[in-house]
Structures are given as C-alpha cells and as structure tokens.
Amino acid sequence: MIDAGALANAATRALRAYDPGHDLPALRKRFGANLAELGSNENPLGASPRAIAAIQAALPEVFRYPDPKGLALKAALARHLEVGIGQITLGNGSHELLMLIAQCFADASTSVAFSEFGFAVFPIATAAAGARAVRVPAMARDHATMPLGHDLEAIAQAIRPDTRLVYLANPNNPTGTWFDDAALENFLARVPATTLVVVDEAYAEFVTAAGLSTALRLLPRFPNLIVTRTFSKAYALAGLRVGYAISTPQVAAVFERLRESFNVNALALAAAEAALADQAHVAKGREWNLTERQWLGAQLHARGLRVLPSQTNFVLVDFARDAAAIESTLFERGVIARPMGGYGLPEFLRVSVGSRAENERLLAALP
Ligand SMILES: *Cc1c(COP(=O)(O)O)cnc(C)c1O
C-alpha cells in the first residue's frame, strides 16, 4: 500500500472530492414519478425538440471523433452573440471552462478573488491552480435589495497587485442575486488591465430585470473580461455538458493551449447548435420560469418564509433557523432541495423552480 494522498501535488492535497449529496439513481427507483428533483436547477420543460432530433441524426456517426474545433457550433454562437468565432472557447460544461481559466492564468504566485457566497466552483478552481483565495464578504443578510449578493465595491478594494483573476457570477448561484450593467461597468473601470475578470452568466437567458443585460457588451472596452455561459440551464441540456466562454481572441488562444482537443462530444455539439437555433423555445422557458418563480415565491412567502430576490430558475429560502431537519423531512417525502451548510448558510435551502406538480409537492412537504 502507498499513501496516494500524500503523493498528490500540493494543490490536489488541499482539495476534497465533490460530494454529490444524494444517490439520485437510487432515489428515482424509490420514489419513481413522485420524486421532485429541485436540487440542481435543471429545466423541467426539457430541451428543444430540435435538439433531440439533432442528437438522433448524429447518432450513426458516434464511432468518429467529434470536430475538435467545434466550428459549426462556434459559428452559430458567433452569429447569435455578434462576436468573432475566434473569441469563443467551447467546454465540457462551463464548469470545465471555469477550471481551465484558473489553470491557464493563476498559480501559487497569484491570488484569485470572489464573493464569499459566489458559485462553489470558484474556490475549487482557485485551489486546483494552487493560487491564494481572496474571499470577499458579501452584502449583509438583511441588505434591503440584494441580501448575500456580490459586493462589487468590496471586491474592487480587495484586488492586490498579485490578483490575476476575479470570478463573478451574474446572476449568482446559490443566492439568485445580481448586479446591473452600470455596476459592472464601474467595477471594470477600477480593475487593473492585468487582472482578468470572469463573469459567469449561467442564468443569463432567464433574466428579465431592467438594467441587467450581459457583460458581453463591455468586452470591446475591457479586454481583460471573460464571459462564460452554458447550455445546461435555460437550454435544458445539462446531461450533455456544453458551455462556452467569450473573450478576446488573445485570451481564447491561451485557453487553446490547455484545452483537451475533443472536450465537447459530437452529440453535444449537434444538440447545442440545434437548441441555439430554437430561440422561441428559450423565450417560452423564460416566460414560464418567471411566472412559476413568482408563484412559488408568493406561496413560500405566505408560509412566513423569506425568499431572496432571484433572476434565475431557483430561489434561496431563508428558514431563519437551522434548515437541516427541514431538508431531511423534505427528502423523506421525495423532495430534493439543496442544503447550504457548505456555503456557511445553514439556515437556507436552495430550491429549483420545478414543474407546477413538483412545486406543489414541495409546498405540501414543508414541515
Ligand atoms: C449551473 C452553473 C454552471 C453551469 O455548469 P455546467 O458545467 O455548464 O453545467 C456554471 N455556473 C453557475 C453559476 C451555475 O449555477
């Protein structure tokens, strides 16, 4: 026997394996159609029928390697986003890209800044690159408009000469909170050009708030900006793993050095391209999500619970006491919610906006 853990490099020694929470395949067997899976922000409307048809059409070719450049999908994204093809990097989910960014640009001689309740991948990507994490306190829990949201002022002040990267999520997971275009622009104007700013826009397609569009429009003015998006949420293709980053071509060329050549599989490339072409399906999902999130929020509020503002397909619910017992009661009743203890928010649960039937099951199962 060897102590493999002790042989791991310094960065890996500091990491722990991802905890998936529950054994979902076992739970699906146990609860069948009565399971309400509200833990992972999946889109219950499902993917565009055009994406499903594209997967079926691509199936006979799976013995071949996928296009290593993903050019057809990149060209479609470039047209849709009005950027150059050379500005796009595809990933096996945007998770892979968030890791790749730190691997390419951060190391033990640098620091990486993010909000204390920012997306869980940010500290992992930082640690995996061996960089020092600068965890910036978030807005207060009782903040009038954006409780627990990113405090851009504090993040700007936390940047040091060695800060190579800043990770922001807008809207953010797990809080659902956001900052508007003007706030981001002010922030970017204060960041040194040698500090790269990642804006993770995994939920961009759900946004309806006034004043919030996308960081993309700031890319021509701020070449240190990197925007990431995903097909996992609004496009409902989480099982296929496709994400993309938009940056300057120079930054994209750096990613290209480390990116695995066949990181996005052939079925995923075909499905994503078809899903992108069906913007009517995305618009329908956005409308439906807005209505359903408002309904769910009102129902939870009527039960005396505080629901944080959200521009996503989930809500963060404040139970004002340790929510572990509530989570396990829900679990025993076949409703999966995401506990927040790992984020240091044990009195909160994050619940996805499910189908109306799932949301009703959640409400009925609340103790
Ligand atoms: C879900 C999510 C992602 C997307 O992950 P994929 O790897 O693309 O499935 C990225 N960022 C945030 C904030 C998310 O919530």
Short mmCIF file of C-alpha atoms and ligand atoms in Angstrom, two decimals:
data_model
loop_
_atom_site.label_atom_id
_atom_site.label_comp_id
_atom_site.label_asym_id
_atom_site.label_seq_id
_atom_site.Cartn_x
_atom_site.Cartn_y
_atom_site.Cartn_z
CA MET A 1 0.00 0.00 0.00
CA ILE A 2 1.13 3.54 -0.73
CA ASP A 3 -0.34 6.70 0.73
CA ALA A 4 -1.51 8.12 -2.59
CA GLY A 5 -2.99 11.19 -0.91
CA ALA A 6 0.45 12.16 0.38
CA LEU A 7 1.92 11.79 -3.11
CA ALA A 8 -0.64 14.16 -4.64
CA ASN A 9 0.71 17.58 -5.57
CA ALA A 10 0.27 20.47 -3.14
CA ALA A 11 -2.83 21.88 -4.85
CA THR A 12 -4.57 18.49 -5.03
CA ARG A 13 -3.75 17.71 -1.38
CA ALA A 14 -5.79 20.79 -0.44
CA LEU A 15 -8.88 19.56 -2.34
CA ARG A 16 -11.68 17.19 -1.40
CA ALA A 17 -13.77 15.10 -3.79
CA TYR A 18 -17.10 16.51 -4.96
CA ASP A 19 -19.96 15.40 -2.72
CA PRO A 20 -22.99 14.67 -4.93
CA GLY A 21 -25.29 14.85 -1.91
CA HIS A 22 -27.77 12.10 -2.68
CA ASP A 23 -27.72 8.86 -4.65
CA LEU A 24 -30.14 10.07 -7.33
CA PRO A 25 -30.45 6.80 -9.29
CA ALA A 26 -31.46 5.02 -6.05
CA LEU A 27 -33.93 7.78 -5.19
CA ARG A 28 -35.54 7.61 -8.64
CA LYS A 29 -36.11 3.89 -8.03
CA ARG A 30 -37.54 4.54 -4.59
CA PHE A 31 -39.91 7.41 -5.42
CA GLY A 32 -40.50 6.90 -9.14
CA ALA A 33 -42.54 9.70 -10.72
CA ASN A 34 -43.19 11.15 -7.25
CA LEU A 35 -39.63 12.38 -6.83
CA ALA A 36 -39.33 16.19 -7.03
CA GLU A 37 -35.75 16.91 -8.09
CA LEU A 38 -35.31 20.53 -7.06
CA GLY A 39 -31.62 20.39 -6.09
CA SER A 40 -29.74 21.09 -9.32
CA ASN A 41 -31.54 23.92 -11.17
CA GLU A 42 -32.41 21.77 -14.14
CA ASN A 43 -35.03 23.00 -16.58
CA PRO A 44 -38.17 20.85 -16.20
CA LEU A 45 -39.54 21.98 -19.59
CA GLY A 46 -36.85 19.89 -21.24
CA ALA A 47 -34.74 20.58 -24.31
CA SER A 48 -35.99 21.84 -27.65
CA PRO A 49 -37.42 19.03 -29.82
CA ARG A 50 -34.98 20.26 -32.45
CA ALA A 51 -32.06 19.40 -30.14
CA ILE A 52 -33.43 15.91 -29.56
CA ALA A 53 -33.83 15.40 -33.32
CA ALA A 54 -30.26 16.62 -33.89
CA ILE A 55 -28.93 14.06 -31.39
CA GLN A 56 -30.80 11.29 -33.19
CA ALA A 57 -29.44 12.44 -36.54
CA ALA A 58 -25.86 12.48 -35.16
CA LEU A 59 -26.06 9.00 -33.57
CA PRO A 60 -24.86 6.92 -36.55
CA GLU A 61 -21.61 8.93 -36.58
CA VAL A 62 -20.61 8.35 -32.96
CA PHE A 63 -17.81 6.00 -33.99
CA ARG A 64 -15.99 9.12 -35.24
CA TYR A 65 -14.23 11.68 -33.08
CA PRO A 66 -16.10 14.96 -32.78
CA ASP A 67 -14.92 18.10 -34.57
CA PRO A 68 -12.00 19.15 -32.30
CA LYS A 69 -12.70 22.81 -33.07
CA GLY A 70 -16.49 22.63 -32.80
CA LEU A 71 -16.62 25.07 -35.68
CA ALA A 72 -20.29 24.72 -36.61
CA LEU A 73 -21.42 25.47 -33.05
CA LYS A 74 -18.88 28.27 -32.68
CA ALA A 75 -20.06 29.87 -35.93
CA ALA A 76 -23.67 29.71 -34.77
CA LEU A 77 -22.75 31.20 -31.38
CA ALA A 78 -20.68 33.93 -33.03
CA ARG A 79 -23.66 34.94 -35.18
CA HIS A 80 -26.07 34.78 -32.25
CA LEU A 81 -23.84 36.81 -29.92
CA GLU A 82 -22.39 39.12 -32.59
CA VAL A 83 -18.77 38.28 -31.73
CA GLY A 84 -15.94 36.71 -33.74
CA ILE A 85 -15.52 32.94 -33.97
CA GLY A 86 -12.01 33.35 -32.54
CA GLN A 87 -13.49 34.80 -29.37
CA ILE A 88 -15.32 31.61 -28.42
CA THR A 89 -13.99 28.64 -26.45
CA LEU A 90 -16.17 25.56 -26.00
CA GLY A 91 -16.12 23.49 -22.83
CA ASN A 92 -17.43 20.22 -21.43
CA GLY A 93 -19.88 22.29 -19.43
CA SER A 94 -18.90 25.75 -18.25
CA HIS A 95 -17.51 24.09 -15.10
CA GLU A 96 -14.60 22.84 -17.21
CA LEU A 97 -14.01 26.35 -18.54
CA LEU A 98 -14.07 27.92 -15.07
CA MET A 99 -11.34 25.41 -14.09
CA LEU A 100 -9.40 25.98 -17.33
CA ILE A 101 -9.32 29.74 -16.79
CA ALA A 102 -7.57 29.33 -13.44
CA GLN A 103 -5.26 26.64 -14.79
CA CYS A 104 -4.15 28.95 -17.60
CA PHE A 105 -3.80 32.18 -15.65
CA ALA A 106 -3.40 31.52 -11.89
CA ASP A 107 -0.70 29.74 -9.90
CA ALA A 108 0.94 29.77 -6.45
CA SER A 109 2.39 33.24 -7.04
CA THR A 110 -1.05 34.79 -7.65
CA SER A 111 -4.35 35.34 -5.86
CA VAL A 112 -7.93 34.92 -7.10
CA ALA A 113 -10.82 37.00 -5.72
CA PHE A 114 -14.52 36.09 -5.47
CA SER A 115 -17.54 36.81 -3.29
CA GLU A 116 -17.98 34.63 -0.18
CA PHE A 117 -21.31 33.30 -1.50
CA GLY A 118 -20.17 33.12 -5.12
CA PHE A 119 -20.51 29.93 -7.18
CA ALA A 120 -18.95 26.86 -5.49
CA VAL A 121 -16.61 26.15 -8.41
CA PHE A 122 -14.70 29.43 -7.89
CA PRO A 123 -12.81 28.35 -4.74
CA ILE A 124 -12.21 24.89 -6.22
CA ALA A 125 -10.70 26.29 -9.43
CA THR A 126 -8.56 28.62 -7.31
CA ALA A 127 -7.28 25.81 -5.06
CA ALA A 128 -6.66 23.47 -8.01
CA ALA A 129 -4.43 26.11 -9.58
CA GLY A 130 -2.55 26.46 -6.26
CA ALA A 131 -3.50 30.14 -6.03
CA ARG A 132 -4.41 32.07 -2.90
CA ALA A 133 -8.16 32.62 -2.48
CA VAL A 134 -9.38 36.11 -1.58
CA ARG A 135 -12.88 35.53 -0.26
CA VAL A 136 -14.66 38.88 -0.13
CA PRO A 137 -17.56 39.40 2.31
CA ALA A 138 -20.94 39.58 0.59
CA MET A 139 -23.75 42.08 1.13
CA ALA A 140 -25.36 41.75 4.57
CA ARG A 141 -28.08 39.12 5.05
CA ASP A 142 -30.60 41.85 5.76
CA HIS A 143 -29.46 44.12 2.90
CA ALA A 144 -32.51 45.97 1.56
CA THR A 145 -32.23 44.95 -2.10
CA MET A 146 -29.57 42.23 -2.61
CA PRO A 147 -29.05 40.22 0.59
CA LEU A 148 -25.96 37.98 0.32
CA GLY A 149 -25.21 39.43 -3.13
CA HIS A 150 -21.79 40.31 -4.54
CA ASP A 151 -20.34 43.48 -3.00
CA LEU A 152 -18.52 44.84 -6.06
CA GLU A 153 -17.14 47.79 -4.08
CA ALA A 154 -15.51 45.42 -1.56
CA ILE A 155 -14.21 43.14 -4.33
CA ALA A 156 -12.61 46.10 -6.14
CA GLN A 157 -10.92 47.13 -2.90
CA ALA A 158 -9.67 43.58 -2.26
CA ILE A 159 -7.72 43.43 -5.53
CA ARG A 160 -3.93 43.36 -4.98
CA PRO A 161 -1.06 43.54 -7.48
CA ASP A 162 -0.88 39.71 -7.42
CA THR A 163 -4.62 39.26 -8.12
CA ARG A 164 -4.66 37.63 -11.53
CA LEU A 165 -8.32 36.66 -11.62
CA VAL A 166 -11.70 37.75 -10.26
CA TYR A 167 -14.69 35.41 -10.52
CA LEU A 168 -18.17 36.95 -10.53
CA ALA A 169 -21.46 35.17 -11.19
CA ASN A 170 -24.33 37.28 -12.52
CA PRO A 171 -26.96 36.28 -11.61
CA ASN A 172 -25.24 34.30 -8.88
CA ASN A 173 -25.78 30.73 -7.73
CA PRO A 174 -26.67 29.93 -4.90
CA THR A 175 -28.09 33.35 -3.97
CA GLY A 176 -30.03 34.19 -7.16
CA THR A 177 -28.92 37.82 -6.72
CA TRP A 178 -27.48 40.08 -9.42
CA PHE A 179 -25.82 43.41 -10.13
CA ASP A 180 -26.80 45.65 -13.03
CA ASP A 181 -24.86 46.68 -16.14
CA ALA A 182 -23.87 50.07 -14.71
CA ALA A 183 -22.41 48.50 -11.55
CA LEU A 184 -20.33 46.07 -13.61
CA GLU A 185 -19.09 48.85 -15.85
CA ASN A 186 -18.00 50.92 -12.83
CA PHE A 187 -16.30 47.86 -11.37
CA LEU A 188 -14.38 47.05 -14.57
CA ALA A 189 -13.20 50.64 -14.84
CA ARG A 190 -11.49 50.20 -11.44
CA VAL A 191 -9.82 46.83 -12.12
CA PRO A 192 -6.22 46.83 -13.40
CA ALA A 193 -5.90 45.63 -17.01
CA THR A 194 -3.67 42.76 -15.81
CA THR A 195 -6.44 41.27 -13.63
CA LEU A 196 -8.80 39.10 -15.64
CA VAL A 197 -12.48 39.36 -14.70
CA VAL A 198 -14.67 36.31 -15.30
CA VAL A 199 -18.41 36.95 -15.41
CA ASP A 200 -20.24 33.62 -15.15
CA GLU A 201 -23.61 34.12 -16.87
CA ALA A 202 -25.02 30.61 -16.48
CA TYR A 203 -28.53 32.02 -15.92
CA ALA A 204 -28.40 34.90 -18.45
CA GLU A 205 -31.26 33.54 -20.56
CA PHE A 206 -33.66 33.70 -17.58
CA VAL A 207 -33.00 37.37 -16.83
CA THR A 208 -35.91 39.79 -17.10
CA ALA A 209 -34.81 42.57 -14.69
CA ALA A 210 -34.47 46.10 -16.03
CA GLY A 211 -30.87 47.34 -16.24
CA LEU A 212 -29.37 43.85 -16.46
CA SER A 213 -28.37 42.61 -19.90
CA THR A 214 -24.98 40.97 -20.36
CA ALA A 215 -21.32 41.68 -19.72
CA LEU A 216 -20.69 40.88 -23.40
CA ARG A 217 -21.40 44.42 -24.48
CA LEU A 218 -18.45 45.59 -22.35
CA LEU A 219 -15.94 43.21 -23.96
CA PRO A 220 -14.84 45.68 -26.69
CA ARG A 221 -13.84 48.17 -23.95
CA PHE A 222 -12.37 45.72 -21.41
CA PRO A 223 -10.04 43.12 -22.99
CA ASN A 224 -9.49 41.57 -19.53
CA LEU A 225 -13.13 40.41 -19.46
CA ILE A 226 -14.15 36.74 -19.91
CA VAL A 227 -17.84 35.78 -20.05
CA THR A 228 -18.96 32.17 -19.53
CA ARG A 229 -22.33 30.68 -20.46
CA THR A 230 -23.86 27.20 -20.50
CA PHE A 231 -26.36 25.01 -22.32
CA SER A 232 -27.18 23.29 -19.00
CA LYS A 233 -29.79 25.67 -17.63
CA ALA A 234 -32.15 27.57 -19.96
CA TYR A 235 -31.30 25.27 -22.90
CA ALA A 236 -32.02 22.23 -20.72
CA LEU A 237 -29.03 20.18 -21.93
CA ALA A 238 -27.31 19.60 -18.56
CA GLY A 239 -26.78 15.91 -19.31
CA LEU A 240 -24.72 16.65 -22.42
CA ARG A 241 -22.20 19.06 -20.86
CA VAL A 242 -21.71 22.08 -23.13
CA GLY A 243 -20.56 25.51 -22.06
CA TYR A 244 -18.75 28.34 -23.77
CA ALA A 245 -16.53 31.29 -22.94
CA ILE A 246 -16.37 34.58 -24.81
CA SER A 247 -13.14 36.58 -24.52
CA THR A 248 -10.68 38.41 -26.71
CA PRO A 249 -9.10 36.15 -29.37
CA GLN A 250 -5.79 36.54 -27.48
CA VAL A 251 -7.23 35.11 -24.26
CA ALA A 252 -9.00 32.37 -26.25
CA ALA A 253 -5.65 31.44 -27.82
CA VAL A 254 -4.23 30.85 -24.33
CA PHE A 255 -7.16 28.55 -23.45
CA GLU A 256 -6.46 26.63 -26.65
CA ARG A 257 -3.03 25.57 -25.31
CA LEU A 258 -4.52 23.61 -22.44
CA ARG A 259 -7.99 22.66 -23.68
CA GLU A 260 -8.43 18.95 -24.40
CA SER A 261 -8.78 18.55 -28.16
CA PHE A 262 -12.07 16.61 -28.08
CA ASN A 263 -13.57 18.13 -24.92
CA VAL A 264 -17.08 18.53 -26.34
CA ASN A 265 -18.65 15.36 -27.70
CA ALA A 266 -20.39 15.01 -31.05
CA LEU A 267 -23.94 14.63 -29.71
CA ALA A 268 -23.47 17.68 -27.50
CA LEU A 269 -22.17 19.79 -30.41
CA ALA A 270 -25.13 18.84 -32.61
CA ALA A 271 -27.71 19.33 -29.86
CA ALA A 272 -26.34 22.69 -28.73
CA GLU A 273 -26.36 24.07 -32.26
CA ALA A 274 -29.97 22.99 -32.77
CA ALA A 275 -31.02 24.29 -29.34
CA LEU A 276 -29.43 27.67 -30.08
CA ALA A 277 -31.44 27.92 -33.29
CA ASP A 278 -34.70 27.44 -31.35
CA GLN A 279 -34.85 30.77 -29.53
CA ALA A 280 -38.64 30.52 -29.37
CA HIS A 281 -38.17 27.54 -27.01
CA VAL A 282 -35.77 29.58 -24.84
CA ALA A 283 -38.21 32.52 -24.75
CA LYS A 284 -41.05 30.19 -23.74
CA GLY A 285 -38.88 28.80 -20.93
CA ARG A 286 -38.01 32.29 -19.71
CA GLU A 287 -41.68 33.35 -19.58
CA TRP A 288 -42.75 30.14 -17.90
CA ASN A 289 -39.90 30.33 -15.36
CA LEU A 290 -40.77 33.92 -14.46
CA THR A 291 -44.43 33.11 -13.83
CA GLU A 292 -43.69 29.93 -11.92
CA ARG A 293 -40.90 31.50 -9.82
CA GLN A 294 -43.23 34.35 -8.83
CA TRP A 295 -45.97 31.88 -7.92
CA LEU A 296 -43.59 29.70 -5.89
CA GLY A 297 -42.10 32.75 -4.17
CA ALA A 298 -45.56 34.01 -3.20
CA GLN A 299 -46.55 30.59 -1.82
CA LEU A 300 -43.37 30.36 0.27
CA HIS A 301 -43.83 33.94 1.45
CA ALA A 302 -47.40 33.10 2.50
CA ARG A 303 -45.91 30.38 4.72
CA GLY A 304 -43.89 33.04 6.53
CA LEU A 305 -40.61 32.35 4.76
CA ARG A 306 -38.25 34.96 3.34
CA VAL A 307 -37.36 34.32 -0.29
CA LEU A 308 -34.33 36.14 -1.69
CA PRO A 309 -34.70 38.11 -4.93
CA SER A 310 -33.85 35.92 -7.93
CA GLN A 311 -33.25 36.29 -11.66
CA THR A 312 -32.62 32.57 -12.07
CA ASN A 313 -34.59 29.31 -12.15
CA PHE A 314 -34.19 28.76 -8.40
CA VAL A 315 -34.87 30.61 -5.17
CA LEU A 316 -32.89 30.78 -1.95
CA VAL A 317 -35.23 30.35 1.00
CA ASP A 318 -34.44 31.67 4.48
CA PHE A 319 -35.90 29.42 7.20
CA ALA A 320 -34.41 31.65 9.94
CA ARG A 321 -33.26 28.53 11.85
CA ASP A 322 -31.08 25.54 11.07
CA ALA A 323 -32.67 24.04 7.94
CA ALA A 324 -31.01 20.60 8.17
CA ALA A 325 -34.09 18.98 9.76
CA ILE A 326 -36.36 20.63 7.17
CA GLU A 327 -34.16 19.36 4.36
CA SER A 328 -34.28 15.81 5.68
CA THR A 329 -38.08 15.96 6.14
CA LEU A 330 -38.42 17.09 2.53
CA PHE A 331 -36.03 14.34 1.49
CA GLU A 332 -38.07 11.64 3.26
CA ARG A 333 -41.12 12.95 1.37
CA GLY A 334 -39.35 12.69 -2.00
CA VAL A 335 -38.46 16.37 -2.42
CA ILE A 336 -34.81 17.17 -3.05
CA ALA A 337 -33.62 20.65 -2.06
CA ARG A 338 -30.03 21.86 -1.86
CA PRO A 339 -28.67 22.41 1.67
CA MET A 340 -26.47 25.48 2.09
CA GLY A 341 -24.35 24.47 5.10
CA GLY A 342 -21.32 24.07 2.84
CA TYR A 343 -21.61 27.74 1.94
CA GLY A 344 -21.88 28.75 5.59
CA LEU A 345 -25.62 29.40 5.22
CA PRO A 346 -27.14 26.51 7.24
CA GLU A 347 -30.49 28.25 7.73
CA PHE A 348 -31.12 28.45 3.97
CA LEU A 349 -32.22 25.92 1.35
CA ARG A 350 -31.94 26.45 -2.39
CA VAL A 351 -34.86 25.11 -4.41
CA SER A 352 -35.15 24.99 -8.17
CA VAL A 353 -38.30 26.20 -9.87
CA GLY A 354 -39.77 22.83 -10.85
CA SER A 355 -42.88 21.88 -12.74
CA ARG A 356 -46.10 23.05 -11.05
CA ALA A 357 -46.64 19.50 -9.77
CA GLU A 358 -43.13 19.41 -8.25
CA ASN A 359 -43.53 22.85 -6.70
CA GLU A 360 -46.85 21.80 -5.16
CA ARG A 361 -45.20 18.69 -3.76
CA LEU A 362 -42.51 20.87 -2.21
CA LEU A 363 -45.11 23.13 -0.59
CA ALA A 364 -47.12 20.16 0.69
CA ALA A 365 -43.98 18.51 2.09
CA LEU A 366 -42.77 21.52 4.07
CA PRO A 367 -42.97 20.77 7.79
C1 LIG B 1 -25.04 25.52 -13.19
C2 LIG B 1 -23.98 26.54 -13.18
C3 LIG B 1 -22.92 26.47 -14.08
C4 LIG B 1 -23.01 25.52 -15.22
O1 LIG B 1 -22.36 24.43 -15.14
P1 LIG B 1 -22.19 23.49 -16.41
O2 LIG B 1 -20.86 22.91 -16.12
O3 LIG B 1 -22.18 24.34 -17.65
O4 LIG B 1 -23.31 22.53 -16.37
C5 LIG B 1 -21.96 27.46 -14.09
N1 LIG B 1 -22.05 28.50 -13.23
C6 LIG B 1 -23.06 28.61 -12.38
C7 LIG B 1 -23.14 29.80 -11.51
C8 LIG B 1 -24.04 27.63 -12.33
O5 LIG B 1 -25.05 27.72 -11.44
#
